[in-house]
mmCIF file of C-alpha atoms in Angstrom:
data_model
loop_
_atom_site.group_PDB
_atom_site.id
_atom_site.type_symbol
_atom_site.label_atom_id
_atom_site.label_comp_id
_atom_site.label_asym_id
_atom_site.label_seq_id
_atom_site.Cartn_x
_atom_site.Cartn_y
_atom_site.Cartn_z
ATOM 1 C CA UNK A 207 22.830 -17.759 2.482
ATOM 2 C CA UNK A 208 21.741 -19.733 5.314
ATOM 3 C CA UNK A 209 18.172 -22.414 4.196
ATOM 4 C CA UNK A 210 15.590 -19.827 5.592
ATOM 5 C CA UNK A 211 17.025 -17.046 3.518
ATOM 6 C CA UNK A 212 16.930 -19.803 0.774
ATOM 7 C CA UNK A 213 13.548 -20.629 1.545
ATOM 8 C CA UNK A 214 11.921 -17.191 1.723
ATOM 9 C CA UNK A 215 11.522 -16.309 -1.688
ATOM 10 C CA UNK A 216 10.029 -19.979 -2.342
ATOM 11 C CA UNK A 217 7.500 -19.218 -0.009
ATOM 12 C CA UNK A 218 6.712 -16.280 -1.645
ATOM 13 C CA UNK A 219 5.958 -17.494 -4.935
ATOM 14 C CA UNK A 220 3.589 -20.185 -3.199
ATOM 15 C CA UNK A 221 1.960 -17.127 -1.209
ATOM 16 C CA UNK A 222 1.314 -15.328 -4.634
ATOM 17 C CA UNK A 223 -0.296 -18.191 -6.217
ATOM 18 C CA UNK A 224 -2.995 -17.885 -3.676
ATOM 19 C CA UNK A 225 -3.079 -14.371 -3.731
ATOM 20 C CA UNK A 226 -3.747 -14.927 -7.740
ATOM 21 C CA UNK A 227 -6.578 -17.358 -7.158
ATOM 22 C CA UNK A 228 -8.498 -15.941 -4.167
ATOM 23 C CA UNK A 229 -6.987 -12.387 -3.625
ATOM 24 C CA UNK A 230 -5.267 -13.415 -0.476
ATOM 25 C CA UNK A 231 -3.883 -16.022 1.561
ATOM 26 C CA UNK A 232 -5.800 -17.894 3.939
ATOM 27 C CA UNK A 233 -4.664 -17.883 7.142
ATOM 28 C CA UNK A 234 -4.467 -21.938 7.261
ATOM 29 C CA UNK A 235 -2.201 -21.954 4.096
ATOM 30 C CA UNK A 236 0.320 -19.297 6.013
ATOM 31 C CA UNK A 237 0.593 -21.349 9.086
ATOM 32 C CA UNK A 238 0.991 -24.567 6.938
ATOM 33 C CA UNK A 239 4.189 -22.383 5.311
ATOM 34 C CA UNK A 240 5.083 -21.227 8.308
ATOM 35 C CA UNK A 241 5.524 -24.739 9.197
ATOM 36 C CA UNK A 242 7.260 -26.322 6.373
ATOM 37 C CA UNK A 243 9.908 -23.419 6.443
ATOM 38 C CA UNK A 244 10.513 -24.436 10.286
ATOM 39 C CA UNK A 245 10.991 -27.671 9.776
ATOM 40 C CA UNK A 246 12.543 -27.443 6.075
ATOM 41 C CA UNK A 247 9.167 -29.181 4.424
ATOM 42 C CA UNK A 248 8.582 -26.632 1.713
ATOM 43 C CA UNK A 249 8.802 -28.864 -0.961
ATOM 44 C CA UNK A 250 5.674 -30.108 0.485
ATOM 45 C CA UNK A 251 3.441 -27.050 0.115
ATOM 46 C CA UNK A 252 5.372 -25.833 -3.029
ATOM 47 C CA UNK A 253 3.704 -29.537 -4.653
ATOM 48 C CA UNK A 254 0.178 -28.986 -3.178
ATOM 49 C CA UNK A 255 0.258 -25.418 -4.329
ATOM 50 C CA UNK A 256 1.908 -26.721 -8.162
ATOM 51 C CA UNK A 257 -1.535 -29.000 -8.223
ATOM 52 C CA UNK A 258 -3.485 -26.610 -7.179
ATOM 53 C CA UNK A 259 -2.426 -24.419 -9.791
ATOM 54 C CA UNK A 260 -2.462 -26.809 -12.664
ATOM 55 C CA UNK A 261 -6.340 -27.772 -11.235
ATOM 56 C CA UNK A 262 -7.567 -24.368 -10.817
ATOM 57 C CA UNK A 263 -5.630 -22.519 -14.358
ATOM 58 C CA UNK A 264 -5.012 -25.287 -16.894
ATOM 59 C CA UNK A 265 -9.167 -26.418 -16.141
ATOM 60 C CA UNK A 266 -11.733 -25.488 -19.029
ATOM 61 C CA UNK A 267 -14.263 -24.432 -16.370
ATOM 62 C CA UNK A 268 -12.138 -21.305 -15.679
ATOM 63 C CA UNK A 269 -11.466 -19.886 -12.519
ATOM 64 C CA UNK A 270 -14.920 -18.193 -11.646
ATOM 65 C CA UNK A 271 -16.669 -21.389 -12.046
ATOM 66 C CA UNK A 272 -13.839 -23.398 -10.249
ATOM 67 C CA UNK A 273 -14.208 -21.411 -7.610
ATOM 68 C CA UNK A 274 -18.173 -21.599 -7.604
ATOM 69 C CA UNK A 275 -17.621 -25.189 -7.760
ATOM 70 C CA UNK A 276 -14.824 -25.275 -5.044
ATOM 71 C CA UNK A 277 -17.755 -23.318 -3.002
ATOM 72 C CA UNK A 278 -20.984 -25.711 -3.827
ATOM 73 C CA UNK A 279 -19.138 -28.910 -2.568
ATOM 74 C CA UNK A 280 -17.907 -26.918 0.247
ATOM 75 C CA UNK A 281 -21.169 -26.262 1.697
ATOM 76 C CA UNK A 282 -22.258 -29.746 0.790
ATOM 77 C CA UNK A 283 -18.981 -30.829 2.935
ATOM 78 C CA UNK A 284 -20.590 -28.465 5.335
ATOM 79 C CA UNK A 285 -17.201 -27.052 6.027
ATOM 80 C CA UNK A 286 -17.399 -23.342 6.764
ATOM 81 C CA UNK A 287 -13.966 -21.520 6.593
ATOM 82 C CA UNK A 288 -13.211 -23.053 3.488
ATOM 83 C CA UNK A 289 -16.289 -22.521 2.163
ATOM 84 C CA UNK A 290 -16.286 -18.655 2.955
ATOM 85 C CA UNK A 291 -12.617 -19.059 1.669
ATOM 86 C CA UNK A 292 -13.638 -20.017 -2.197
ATOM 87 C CA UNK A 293 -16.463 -17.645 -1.934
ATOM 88 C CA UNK A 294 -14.357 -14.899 -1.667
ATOM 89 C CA UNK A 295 -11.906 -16.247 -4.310
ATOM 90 C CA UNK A 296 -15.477 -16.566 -6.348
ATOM 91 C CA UNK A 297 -15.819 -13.072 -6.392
ATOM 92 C CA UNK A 298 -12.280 -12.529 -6.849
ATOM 93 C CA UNK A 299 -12.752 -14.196 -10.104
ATOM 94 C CA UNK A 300 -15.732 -12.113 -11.190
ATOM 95 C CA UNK A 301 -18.366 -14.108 -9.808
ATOM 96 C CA UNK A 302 -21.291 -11.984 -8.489
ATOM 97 C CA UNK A 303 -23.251 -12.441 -5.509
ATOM 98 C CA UNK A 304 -26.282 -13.625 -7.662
ATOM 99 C CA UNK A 305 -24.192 -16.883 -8.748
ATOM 100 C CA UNK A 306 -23.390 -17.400 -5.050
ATOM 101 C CA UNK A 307 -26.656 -17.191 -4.068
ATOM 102 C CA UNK A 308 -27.323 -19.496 -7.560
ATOM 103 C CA UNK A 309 -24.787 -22.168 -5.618
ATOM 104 C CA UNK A 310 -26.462 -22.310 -2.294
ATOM 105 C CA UNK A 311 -29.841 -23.186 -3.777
ATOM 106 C CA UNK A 312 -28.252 -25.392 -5.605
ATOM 107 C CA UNK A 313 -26.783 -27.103 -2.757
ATOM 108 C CA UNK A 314 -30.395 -26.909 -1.250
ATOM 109 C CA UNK A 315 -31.209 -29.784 -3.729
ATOM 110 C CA UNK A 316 -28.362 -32.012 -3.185
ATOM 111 C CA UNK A 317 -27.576 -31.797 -0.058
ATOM 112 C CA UNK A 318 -29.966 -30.247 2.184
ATOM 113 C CA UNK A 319 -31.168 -26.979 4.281
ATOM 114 C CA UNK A 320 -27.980 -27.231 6.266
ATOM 115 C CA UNK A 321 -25.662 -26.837 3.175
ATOM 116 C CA UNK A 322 -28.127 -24.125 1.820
ATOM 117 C CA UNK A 323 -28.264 -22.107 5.490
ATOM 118 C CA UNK A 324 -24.335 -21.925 5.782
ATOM 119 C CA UNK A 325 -24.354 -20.864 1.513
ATOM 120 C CA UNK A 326 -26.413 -18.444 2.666
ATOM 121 C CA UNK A 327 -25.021 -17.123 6.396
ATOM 122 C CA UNK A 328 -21.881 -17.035 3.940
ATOM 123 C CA UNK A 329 -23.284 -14.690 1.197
ATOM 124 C CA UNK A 330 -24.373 -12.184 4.350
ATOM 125 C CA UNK A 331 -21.429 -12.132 5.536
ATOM 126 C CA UNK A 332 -19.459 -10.996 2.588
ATOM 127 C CA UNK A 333 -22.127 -8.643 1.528
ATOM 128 C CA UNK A 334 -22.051 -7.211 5.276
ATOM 129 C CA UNK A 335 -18.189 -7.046 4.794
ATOM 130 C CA UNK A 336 -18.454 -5.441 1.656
ATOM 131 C CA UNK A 337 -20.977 -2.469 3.047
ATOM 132 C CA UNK A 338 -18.730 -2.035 5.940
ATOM 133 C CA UNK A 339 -15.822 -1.029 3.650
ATOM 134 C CA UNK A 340 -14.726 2.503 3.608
ATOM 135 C CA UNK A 341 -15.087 5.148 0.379
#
C-alpha cells in the first residue's frame, strides 16, 4: 500500500467530521486536505479537526448554539465565507432562521451595522438558496 492509499481513508474520517458538524465540507478544509495528503502533512489537519471535534461535541452549549456562536463572532470578525459557513452548519444543527436573524441583531449591538448587514445579506442568501431548491 503505497502512503496515499494509506492516507485516503484518514482523510476521510476528517472529511466526515465536518460533514457531521455542518452537513458538508467547506471547500477551504478540502483544499487544506488536499494539501497535507500531497505533501504527507495529514497529521496536521487530522489534530485541527480532533480539536475541533472535542470543542464543538464534548461543549455544554451543544452544537446548535456552538454553531450560532461560531456565526455571531464571525460576523463581528466581519469574515464572510466562514460566517455563511457556520450558518449553514447552524441550521444543520436545528437552528432556525429566527435564531440567525436573533444573532445578527445581536451582533448589531456589539459590533456594529457592518457585522449586522453581512448577518443579514447571509440569512438572504440561505433563505434564497433554500426557495430555489427543487420538490
Amino acid at each position: 500500500m503505497t502512503r496515499d492509499e494509506a492516507a485516503a481513508p484518514r482523510a476521510e474520517a476528517v472529511r466526515e467530521r465536518y460533514r457531521a458538524t455542518l452537513g458538508a465540507v467547506p471547500a477551504g478544509v478540502q483544499a487544506r486536505l488536499d494539501l497535507a495528503q500531497a505533501h504527507g502533512r495529514l497529521h496536521t489537519e487530522e489534530a485541527v479537526a480532533g480539536l475541533r471535534h472535542i470543542v464543538l461535541t464534548d461543549n455544554p452549549l451543544g452544537g446548535r448554539v456552538q454553531q450560532l456562536v461560531h456565526f455571531g463572532q464571525l460576523l463581528a470578525l466581519g469574515r464572510a465565507d466562514p460566517a455563511r459557513i457556520h450558518a449553514r452548519g447552524a441550521l444543520h444543527a436545528g437552528a432556525c432562521v429566527a435564531d440567525l436573524i436573533g444573532v445578527a441583531e445581536t451582533s448589531l449591538l456589539t459590533a456594529g451595522v457592518p457585522a449586522y448587514a453581512l448577518g443579514i445579506e447571509t440569512i438572504v442568501e440561505l433563505v434564497h438558496a433554500e426557495d430555489a431548491k427543487p420538490l
